[in-house]
Amino acid sequence: AKSVFICQNKTIKKNFEKFFDFNVKTKVVDLWPGIKIPREIIKPEWFDDFYCSKSIIALCPYTDVRMSHKGFEDIYKAYEFFKDNNIKVLVTSDKHGYSNNDVFSFCGNCSYSELHFLYSQSNLIIFNSLFETVGLPIFEAQYYGLPVVLNNVDYVRNLCNKFNDLNFIILESKEVRFNLEKVKNIKIPSNHTCFTGEWDQIQAFF
């Protein structure tokens, strides 16, 4: 019998095959998972107290800022850049030693329905992660046409090769600074492969 392993991207597939050294009866494929949009979008109770229509709202959809590979420390160090450009950064994590101030607001973890409300009210996404298998918030944000600020690292370059028509802002250095002229809402068609995924192809491998 043939075994099939499904990975979410080519990098994981390559490393998986190299590590296990599979025989010819084993097939490893990479299929994009796509995203799911919640049936209901819910506004968090605290949102009206946070929202300011005169500011640029940058959502940082991290569940825990302590995870070092998420690169949050560099985001927090960019306080002056955000302040000078009237950007309010909303972080979906508890503070864990950081502080709320006139730029950063930590709202704590929220439900999936609340997260999608936050996408719908934001102007851009900051996702400074150094490594991801997929990085679903990147593509959930694309559903709302939002530009996503990304680190110039391997998984991001792989995503750019796979999807060369999405709304990405790639950082030029470790510093979280970018040209605000690039902050534009670009509507991506709802039938785009980044949303629908490729898992309907699974049966072809059996």
Short mmCIF file of C-alpha atoms in Angstrom, two decimals:
data_model
loop_
_atom_site.label_atom_id
_atom_site.label_comp_id
_atom_site.label_asym_id
_atom_site.label_seq_id
_atom_site.Cartn_x
_atom_site.Cartn_y
_atom_site.Cartn_z
CA ALA A 1 0.00 0.00 0.00
CA LYS A 2 1.16 3.51 -0.78
CA SER A 3 1.45 6.08 2.02
CA VAL A 4 0.80 9.75 1.34
CA PHE A 5 1.97 12.58 3.58
CA ILE A 6 0.56 16.06 3.03
CA CYS A 7 2.63 19.12 3.92
CA GLN A 8 1.50 22.74 3.83
CA ASN A 9 4.39 24.13 1.81
CA LYS A 10 7.39 23.11 -0.29
CA THR A 11 9.96 23.90 2.41
CA ILE A 12 8.30 21.58 4.92
CA LYS A 13 7.95 18.93 2.21
CA LYS A 14 11.64 19.13 1.31
CA ASN A 15 12.81 18.90 4.92
CA PHE A 16 10.34 16.12 5.70
CA GLU A 17 11.60 14.00 2.79
CA LYS A 18 15.23 14.65 3.65
CA PHE A 19 14.80 13.76 7.32
CA PHE A 20 12.89 10.50 6.82
CA ASP A 21 14.46 9.32 3.52
CA PHE A 22 11.24 7.69 2.30
CA ASN A 23 11.10 4.74 -0.09
CA VAL A 24 9.29 4.70 -3.44
CA LYS A 25 6.00 3.54 -1.85
CA THR A 26 5.75 6.75 0.10
CA LYS A 27 4.63 10.01 -1.51
CA VAL A 28 4.99 13.45 0.04
CA VAL A 29 3.01 16.31 -1.49
CA ASP A 30 2.53 19.98 -0.64
CA LEU A 31 -1.04 21.25 -0.76
CA TRP A 32 -2.07 24.71 0.33
CA PRO A 33 -4.70 24.62 3.12
CA GLY A 34 -6.64 27.79 2.30
CA ILE A 35 -8.60 29.70 4.94
CA LYS A 36 -12.05 29.64 6.52
CA ILE A 37 -14.11 32.76 7.14
CA PRO A 38 -16.37 32.65 10.23
CA ARG A 39 -20.11 32.73 9.64
CA GLU A 40 -20.48 35.59 12.09
CA ILE A 41 -18.17 38.54 12.73
CA ILE A 42 -18.40 39.94 16.26
CA LYS A 43 -17.26 43.35 17.50
CA PRO A 44 -15.36 43.08 20.82
CA GLU A 45 -16.94 45.06 23.66
CA TRP A 46 -13.80 47.14 24.15
CA PHE A 47 -13.35 48.15 20.50
CA ASP A 48 -15.18 51.50 20.54
CA ASP A 49 -12.93 52.70 23.37
CA PHE A 50 -9.85 51.82 21.32
CA TYR A 51 -10.86 52.96 17.84
CA CYS A 52 -9.76 56.33 16.46
CA SER A 53 -10.82 57.18 12.91
CA LYS A 54 -7.99 59.71 12.58
CA SER A 55 -5.28 57.08 13.12
CA ILE A 56 -3.91 54.30 10.93
CA ILE A 57 -4.84 51.02 12.61
CA ALA A 58 -2.15 48.33 12.37
CA LEU A 59 -3.25 44.93 13.65
CA CYS A 60 -0.61 42.58 15.03
CA PRO A 61 -2.44 39.20 15.20
CA TYR A 62 -0.13 37.41 17.65
CA THR A 63 -1.49 35.07 20.32
CA ASP A 64 1.62 35.38 22.52
CA VAL A 65 4.26 38.10 22.11
CA ARG A 66 6.74 36.03 24.16
CA MET A 67 7.35 33.64 21.25
CA SER A 68 10.75 34.84 20.04
CA HIS A 69 10.29 33.72 16.42
CA LYS A 70 7.39 36.17 16.07
CA GLY A 71 9.80 39.10 16.13
CA PHE A 72 7.60 41.25 18.37
CA GLU A 73 10.55 42.89 20.14
CA ASP A 74 11.50 44.61 16.87
CA ILE A 75 7.90 45.73 16.38
CA TYR A 76 7.84 47.28 19.86
CA LYS A 77 11.19 49.00 19.22
CA ALA A 78 9.58 50.79 16.26
CA TYR A 79 7.54 52.96 18.65
CA GLU A 80 8.91 56.25 17.28
CA PHE A 81 8.19 55.25 13.66
CA PHE A 82 4.59 54.38 14.51
CA LYS A 83 4.10 57.51 16.61
CA ASP A 84 5.56 59.82 13.94
CA ASN A 85 3.21 58.31 11.34
CA ASN A 86 0.07 58.29 13.50
CA ILE A 87 -0.12 54.48 13.55
CA LYS A 88 -1.90 52.71 16.40
CA VAL A 89 -0.78 49.10 16.86
CA LEU A 90 -3.38 46.69 18.21
CA VAL A 91 -1.88 43.43 19.52
CA THR A 92 -4.07 40.36 20.09
CA SER A 93 -1.96 39.09 22.99
CA ASP A 94 -1.69 39.74 26.69
CA LYS A 95 1.04 42.25 27.59
CA HIS A 96 3.51 39.77 29.13
CA GLY A 97 5.80 42.51 30.43
CA TYR A 98 5.11 45.08 27.71
CA SER A 99 2.90 48.11 28.35
CA ASN A 100 -0.04 49.87 26.75
CA ASN A 101 0.89 53.36 25.62
CA ASP A 102 -0.12 55.96 23.04
CA VAL A 103 0.94 53.59 20.21
CA PHE A 104 0.52 50.03 21.45
CA SER A 105 -2.68 48.49 22.81
CA PHE A 106 -2.76 44.88 23.99
CA CYS A 107 -6.28 43.50 23.85
CA GLY A 108 -5.50 39.91 24.85
CA ASN A 109 -6.60 36.85 22.93
CA CYS A 110 -9.88 37.12 21.07
CA SER A 111 -12.25 34.72 19.37
CA TYR A 112 -11.93 33.90 15.67
CA SER A 113 -15.10 35.90 14.96
CA GLU A 114 -13.69 38.88 16.86
CA LEU A 115 -10.36 38.59 15.04
CA HIS A 116 -12.11 38.89 11.69
CA PHE A 117 -13.94 41.98 12.92
CA LEU A 118 -10.53 43.47 13.76
CA TYR A 119 -9.29 42.65 10.26
CA SER A 120 -12.31 44.44 8.82
CA GLN A 121 -11.54 47.61 10.82
CA SER A 122 -7.76 47.74 10.30
CA ASN A 123 -5.65 49.50 7.67
CA LEU A 124 -2.75 47.07 7.65
CA ILE A 125 -1.31 43.99 9.34
CA ILE A 126 2.12 43.66 10.93
CA PHE A 127 3.37 40.08 10.88
CA ASN A 128 7.09 40.20 11.59
CA SER A 129 7.49 36.46 12.17
CA LEU A 130 10.83 34.83 11.33
CA PHE A 131 9.38 31.40 10.57
CA GLU A 132 5.95 29.97 9.79
CA THR A 133 4.64 26.87 8.05
CA VAL A 134 1.78 28.92 6.59
CA GLY A 135 1.07 32.07 8.59
CA LEU A 136 -2.72 32.02 8.24
CA PRO A 137 -3.20 35.65 9.43
CA ILE A 138 -1.29 36.74 6.33
CA PHE A 139 -3.99 35.25 4.11
CA GLU A 140 -6.93 36.05 6.33
CA ALA A 141 -5.83 39.68 6.02
CA GLN A 142 -5.67 39.35 2.22
CA TYR A 143 -9.35 38.42 2.26
CA TYR A 144 -10.02 41.96 3.52
CA GLY A 145 -7.60 43.53 1.03
CA LEU A 146 -5.14 44.54 3.73
CA PRO A 147 -1.42 45.04 3.12
CA VAL A 148 0.71 42.79 5.32
CA VAL A 149 4.12 43.94 6.56
CA LEU A 150 6.46 40.93 6.46
CA ASN A 151 10.04 40.08 7.31
CA ASN A 152 12.34 39.31 4.37
CA VAL A 153 12.96 35.66 5.33
CA ASP A 154 12.77 32.27 3.60
CA TYR A 155 9.13 31.40 4.22
CA VAL A 156 8.04 34.85 3.01
CA ARG A 157 10.12 34.55 -0.15
CA ASN A 158 8.53 31.15 -0.78
CA LEU A 159 5.08 32.70 -0.36
CA CYS A 160 5.98 35.48 -2.79
CA ASN A 161 7.06 32.86 -5.34
CA LYS A 162 3.83 30.90 -4.90
CA PHE A 163 1.54 33.95 -4.80
CA ASN A 164 3.08 36.88 -6.67
CA ASP A 165 -0.10 38.97 -6.81
CA LEU A 166 -0.87 39.52 -3.13
CA ASN A 167 -0.67 42.67 -1.02
CA PHE A 168 2.67 42.28 0.78
CA ILE A 169 5.05 44.93 2.12
CA ILE A 170 8.47 43.32 2.59
CA LEU A 171 10.77 44.97 5.13
CA GLU A 172 14.19 45.99 3.83
CA SER A 173 15.99 45.40 7.13
CA LYS A 174 15.46 44.14 10.67
CA GLU A 175 13.94 47.51 11.55
CA VAL A 176 10.16 47.68 11.27
CA ARG A 177 9.94 50.70 8.97
CA PHE A 178 8.13 50.96 5.65
CA ASN A 179 6.87 53.44 3.09
CA LEU A 180 3.31 54.47 3.98
CA GLU A 181 2.57 55.00 0.29
CA LYS A 182 2.51 51.20 0.04
CA VAL A 183 -0.34 50.97 2.55
CA LYS A 184 -3.19 50.47 0.10
CA ASN A 185 -6.25 48.25 0.23
CA ILE A 186 -6.20 45.82 -2.71
CA LYS A 187 -9.20 43.54 -3.11
CA ILE A 188 -8.21 39.96 -3.92
CA PRO A 189 -10.85 37.81 -5.72
CA SER A 190 -12.62 35.47 -3.29
CA ASN A 191 -11.86 32.48 -5.54
CA HIS A 192 -8.10 33.07 -5.33
CA THR A 193 -6.14 29.89 -4.55
CA CYS A 194 -4.72 31.43 -1.37
CA PHE A 195 -8.27 31.39 0.04
CA THR A 196 -9.74 28.23 -1.48
CA GLY A 197 -6.73 25.97 -0.93
CA GLU A 198 -5.68 22.86 -2.82
CA TRP A 199 -6.94 20.07 -0.58
CA ASP A 200 -9.57 19.08 -3.13
CA GLN A 201 -6.66 17.49 -4.98
CA ILE A 202 -5.98 14.93 -2.22
CA GLN A 203 -7.92 12.10 -3.86
CA ALA A 204 -5.66 12.24 -6.90
CA PHE A 205 -2.78 10.86 -4.84
CA PHE A 206 -4.53 7.63 -3.77
#
